Amino acid sequence: MAEIDFVVAEPAVLGECPVWSAAEGVLYWADIDGRAIHRYDPTSGLDEAAPLPGRPGSFALSASAERLLVALELRLVWFDRSTGVLDPWVDLEPPDRGNRSNDGRCDPAGRFVVGTMWPDTGDGLARGGLHRVGGDGTVETLEVGVGVPNGLAFDAARRRMYFADTPTRIIRLWDYDPDTGHRSGERVFFDYGDLPGKPDGACVDADGCYWSASVRGGAVIRITPEGTLDRRIELPVGAPTMPAFGGPDLTTLYVTSIGDRLLALDAGVAGIPEPTFDGGEASAPGSG
């Protein structure tokens, strides 16, 4: 059994979107309902929370240290953690839709793909969407009628894109051309079936295996590129939300959760580097 450590003392309200910054040697992660983005330094053990004026569903790294592209409610904003300056950039959807942003990450070419959702999941409304934002700020809608967008991950080596609408319990897969962003060949990759929990956030390791957080299922699972369940790691939290590989050699698996602390474990395999957002900074307010 993998040794699992709580590495942050304070629990998150709704922890999500862990992203390892190789340039800084730190892990960024969001507390959506806590309205903050955290910066965890495993060398010092220090975790610093930067408050925000809204809910950060997800974010992407940029070419500049501590400068993040944040999906804040229904808008993309540039956030400089070193100064606290926040610059609005692109609207994902009209604010009167009532949605908020959720899971998001960069594709292999540096475009930001991000989902939106109705905030009260208990209503059972599929009013969200999935959007892709280019470096010039162009927003392209990939999906509509989404309940809870999650499970976004890209496998550049196999030219794949993964996505899960959590209430469906199904993880989908497309062939993905990083040069054009074209998706094709949609199929079911993995059906949670009778497994505990539902598919939440995800990441891909160096073997091309897909790691899914089983929210309300108390585990992370590893699925082979062929769609076969390979491993299930029980966690000391009931609602894990998203895994991410980090550390100098990308062999530490960090896991966020609802109402609990940030976890770290040695998963016995390395991850792949997280792409940074490609573009936008030259035209972003405050970037000079």
XYZ file of C-alpha atoms in Angstrom:
288
model
C 0.000 0.000 0.000
C 1.242 3.473 -0.863
C 2.236 5.715 2.037
C -0.139 8.678 2.082
C 0.625 11.973 3.833
C -1.428 15.048 4.566
C 0.926 17.832 3.493
C -1.214 20.882 4.304
C -2.592 21.398 7.802
C -5.796 23.260 6.999
C -8.685 21.585 5.149
C -10.042 23.103 1.956
C -13.712 23.870 1.490
C -13.601 22.583 -2.091
C -10.056 21.748 -3.131
C -9.440 21.355 -6.865
C -7.066 21.802 -9.795
C -3.595 20.907 -8.445
C -0.954 21.954 -11.002
C 2.785 21.439 -10.575
C 5.019 24.334 -11.662
C 8.357 22.796 -12.622
C 9.861 26.264 -13.068
C 9.123 27.214 -9.458
C 9.192 23.767 -7.841
C 5.800 24.338 -6.218
C 2.244 23.046 -6.446
C -0.567 25.473 -7.153
C -4.101 24.402 -6.222
C -7.496 26.023 -5.897
C -10.073 26.146 -3.141
C -13.171 26.967 -5.188
C -15.636 27.744 -2.394
C -12.807 29.062 -0.225
C -12.202 31.612 -3.027
C -8.443 31.265 -3.026
C -5.512 29.863 -4.968
C -2.841 28.169 -2.883
C 0.890 27.823 -3.507
C 2.422 24.847 -1.722
C 6.208 24.567 -1.470
C 7.183 20.974 -0.572
C 10.740 22.034 0.288
C 9.691 24.413 3.043
C 6.280 22.907 3.737
C 4.752 26.374 3.421
C 1.267 26.681 1.920
C 0.187 30.234 1.064
C -3.381 31.134 0.124
C -4.105 34.114 -2.120
C -7.733 35.293 -1.761
C -9.817 36.065 -4.836
C -13.074 38.015 -5.317
C -14.888 34.976 -6.718
C -14.731 31.212 -7.182
C -11.685 29.956 -9.114
C -12.851 26.833 -10.939
C -9.448 26.156 -12.473
C -6.359 27.895 -13.817
C -3.338 27.511 -16.074
C 0.330 28.308 -15.683
C 1.896 30.965 -17.899
C 5.430 31.678 -19.055
C 5.881 34.067 -16.105
C 6.384 32.820 -12.557
C 3.375 33.347 -10.274
C 1.292 34.726 -13.160
C -1.753 32.510 -13.653
C -4.653 32.458 -16.075
C -7.624 31.866 -13.774
C -11.177 30.807 -14.649
C -12.925 33.027 -12.102
C -16.699 32.498 -12.093
C -17.462 32.894 -15.862
C -14.454 34.978 -16.866
C -10.778 34.344 -17.535
C -8.555 36.735 -15.613
C -4.804 37.196 -15.282
C -3.703 36.916 -11.689
C -0.258 37.874 -10.443
C 0.223 36.219 -7.061
C 3.362 38.213 -6.291
C 1.497 41.537 -6.468
C -2.122 40.496 -5.997
C -3.086 42.298 -9.221
C -6.013 40.768 -11.089
C -6.746 41.768 -14.705
C -9.978 40.684 -16.457
C -9.399 39.258 -19.926
C -12.072 37.060 -21.594
C -15.705 36.168 -20.817
C -16.515 32.459 -21.164
C -20.293 32.900 -20.995
C -22.711 35.739 -20.207
C -22.860 36.236 -16.425
C -26.680 36.049 -16.447
C -26.470 32.328 -17.269
C -25.789 31.757 -13.592
C -23.052 29.182 -14.150
C -19.545 29.065 -12.717
C -16.330 27.645 -14.111
C -15.021 24.242 -13.078
C -12.373 21.804 -14.323
C -9.895 23.150 -16.871
C -6.389 22.606 -18.226
C -4.178 23.365 -21.215
C -4.057 21.104 -24.247
C -0.614 20.102 -25.631
C -0.525 23.224 -27.827
C -1.187 25.563 -24.892
C -4.879 26.320 -25.480
C -6.962 26.461 -22.291
C -9.933 24.078 -22.192
C -12.402 24.773 -19.378
C -15.875 23.655 -18.366
C -18.779 25.526 -16.793
C -21.619 24.245 -14.629
C -24.726 25.185 -12.687
C -23.385 25.789 -9.148
C -25.966 23.750 -7.232
C -25.345 20.161 -8.303
C -28.345 19.049 -6.270
C -30.622 20.673 -8.846
C -29.497 18.125 -11.439
C -29.331 20.737 -14.190
C -27.138 20.156 -17.251
C -26.680 23.821 -18.148
C -22.916 23.944 -18.438
C -20.554 23.873 -21.372
C -17.016 23.088 -22.401
C -14.979 25.883 -23.975
C -11.533 26.193 -25.539
C -9.678 29.501 -25.395
C -6.855 30.304 -27.790
C -3.879 32.525 -27.192
C -5.643 35.434 -28.878
C -8.618 35.193 -26.532
C -10.958 33.499 -29.010
C -13.516 31.311 -27.216
C -14.777 28.190 -28.995
C -17.597 26.131 -27.454
C -16.941 22.399 -27.707
C -19.903 21.063 -25.716
C -23.255 22.256 -24.343
C -25.687 20.604 -21.964
C -22.959 19.575 -19.516
C -23.830 18.741 -15.918
C -20.514 18.787 -14.024
C -17.441 19.065 -16.298
C -14.503 17.068 -15.007
C -11.821 14.575 -15.959
C -10.121 16.789 -18.535
C -6.756 15.347 -19.527
C -4.573 15.144 -22.631
C -2.166 12.475 -23.775
C 0.088 14.150 -26.341
C 1.967 10.943 -27.159
C -1.247 9.139 -28.126
C -2.979 12.304 -29.409
C -5.914 11.879 -27.061
C -8.346 14.038 -25.104
C -10.339 12.761 -22.110
C -13.445 14.297 -20.518
C -16.082 13.228 -17.980
C -19.480 14.692 -17.156
C -19.491 13.483 -13.543
C -23.215 12.602 -13.130
C -23.050 10.247 -16.143
C -20.285 8.162 -14.459
C -18.654 7.808 -17.889
C -15.218 8.979 -19.048
C -15.134 9.780 -22.772
C -12.218 9.807 -25.181
C -11.448 11.531 -28.494
C -8.587 11.478 -30.951
C -7.133 14.978 -30.665
C -4.947 16.851 -33.130
C -2.899 19.347 -31.088
C -1.973 21.333 -34.210
C -5.568 22.122 -35.179
C -7.482 21.251 -32.012
C -9.728 18.956 -34.047
C -11.520 16.203 -32.090
C -12.754 12.993 -33.706
C -13.671 9.403 -32.978
C -15.591 9.981 -29.759
C -16.037 6.800 -27.714
C -16.517 5.586 -24.150
C -13.153 5.116 -22.465
C -14.309 3.908 -19.049
C -17.658 3.379 -17.323
C -17.566 3.598 -13.519
C -20.424 1.101 -13.369
C -20.602 -0.327 -9.833
C -17.345 1.250 -8.657
C -17.682 3.487 -5.592
C -17.858 7.192 -6.376
C -17.989 9.078 -9.650
C -15.283 10.415 -12.001
C -13.931 13.795 -10.949
C -10.585 15.398 -11.885
C -7.864 13.427 -13.638
C -4.336 13.341 -15.015
C -2.214 11.123 -17.271
C 1.060 9.437 -16.312
C 4.183 8.715 -18.360
C 2.828 5.268 -19.305
C -0.282 6.832 -20.811
C -2.485 5.619 -17.956
C -5.345 7.822 -16.789
C -5.709 8.602 -13.069
C -9.245 9.487 -11.970
C -10.327 10.842 -8.582
C -13.357 8.867 -7.400
C -15.300 11.628 -5.698
C -17.446 10.299 -2.807
C -15.677 7.000 -3.426
C -12.578 7.633 -1.299
C -10.013 6.564 -3.886
C -8.044 7.314 -7.011
C -8.048 4.760 -9.807
C -5.559 4.114 -12.614
C -6.923 3.085 -16.012
C -4.699 1.751 -18.796
C -4.743 3.299 -22.297
C -6.892 0.332 -23.327
C -9.560 1.319 -20.791
C -8.870 -1.396 -18.210
C -8.895 -0.718 -14.466
C -5.299 -1.222 -13.342
C -5.137 0.026 -9.741
C -7.365 1.458 -7.032
C -5.728 3.336 -4.156
C -7.882 3.890 -1.087
C -7.464 7.358 0.414
C -8.095 8.697 3.939
C -10.597 11.212 2.528
C -14.113 10.535 1.350
C -14.304 12.990 -1.528
C -11.048 13.268 -3.491
C -11.442 15.686 -6.385
C -8.321 15.694 -8.560
C -4.850 14.117 -8.758
C -1.715 15.711 -10.220
C 1.885 14.569 -10.486
C 4.555 16.821 -9.008
C 7.964 16.946 -7.420
C 11.352 17.270 -9.156
C 10.896 13.954 -10.983
C 7.074 14.095 -11.186
C 6.677 10.961 -9.046
C 4.642 12.469 -6.206
C 0.892 12.236 -6.709
C -0.936 15.127 -5.050
C -4.682 14.855 -4.472
C -7.144 17.587 -3.527
C -10.488 16.923 -1.844
C -13.751 18.362 -0.601
C -13.591 19.405 3.041
C -10.191 17.911 3.737
C -6.462 18.481 3.384
C -4.070 18.175 0.472
C -2.643 14.655 0.142
C 0.629 13.369 -1.288
C 1.719 9.824 -2.087
C 4.274 7.931 -4.139
C 2.260 6.297 -6.904
C 5.223 4.311 -8.234
C 5.120 5.982 -11.633
C 6.038 9.397 -13.053
C 3.684 11.936 -14.527
C 4.072 14.189 -17.562
C 4.819 17.951 -17.509
C 1.846 20.302 -17.493
C 1.671 22.619 -20.544
C 1.565 26.365 -19.977
C -0.952 28.649 -21.630
C 0.441 29.762 -24.970
C -0.393 33.374 -25.683
C -2.518 36.128 -24.280
C 0.117 37.700 -22.074
C 1.244 40.232 -24.650
C -2.312 41.547 -24.943
C -3.352 41.001 -21.337
C -3.921 44.138 -19.264
C -0.986 45.022 -17.090
C 1.471 42.901 -19.044
C 3.266 45.802 -20.666
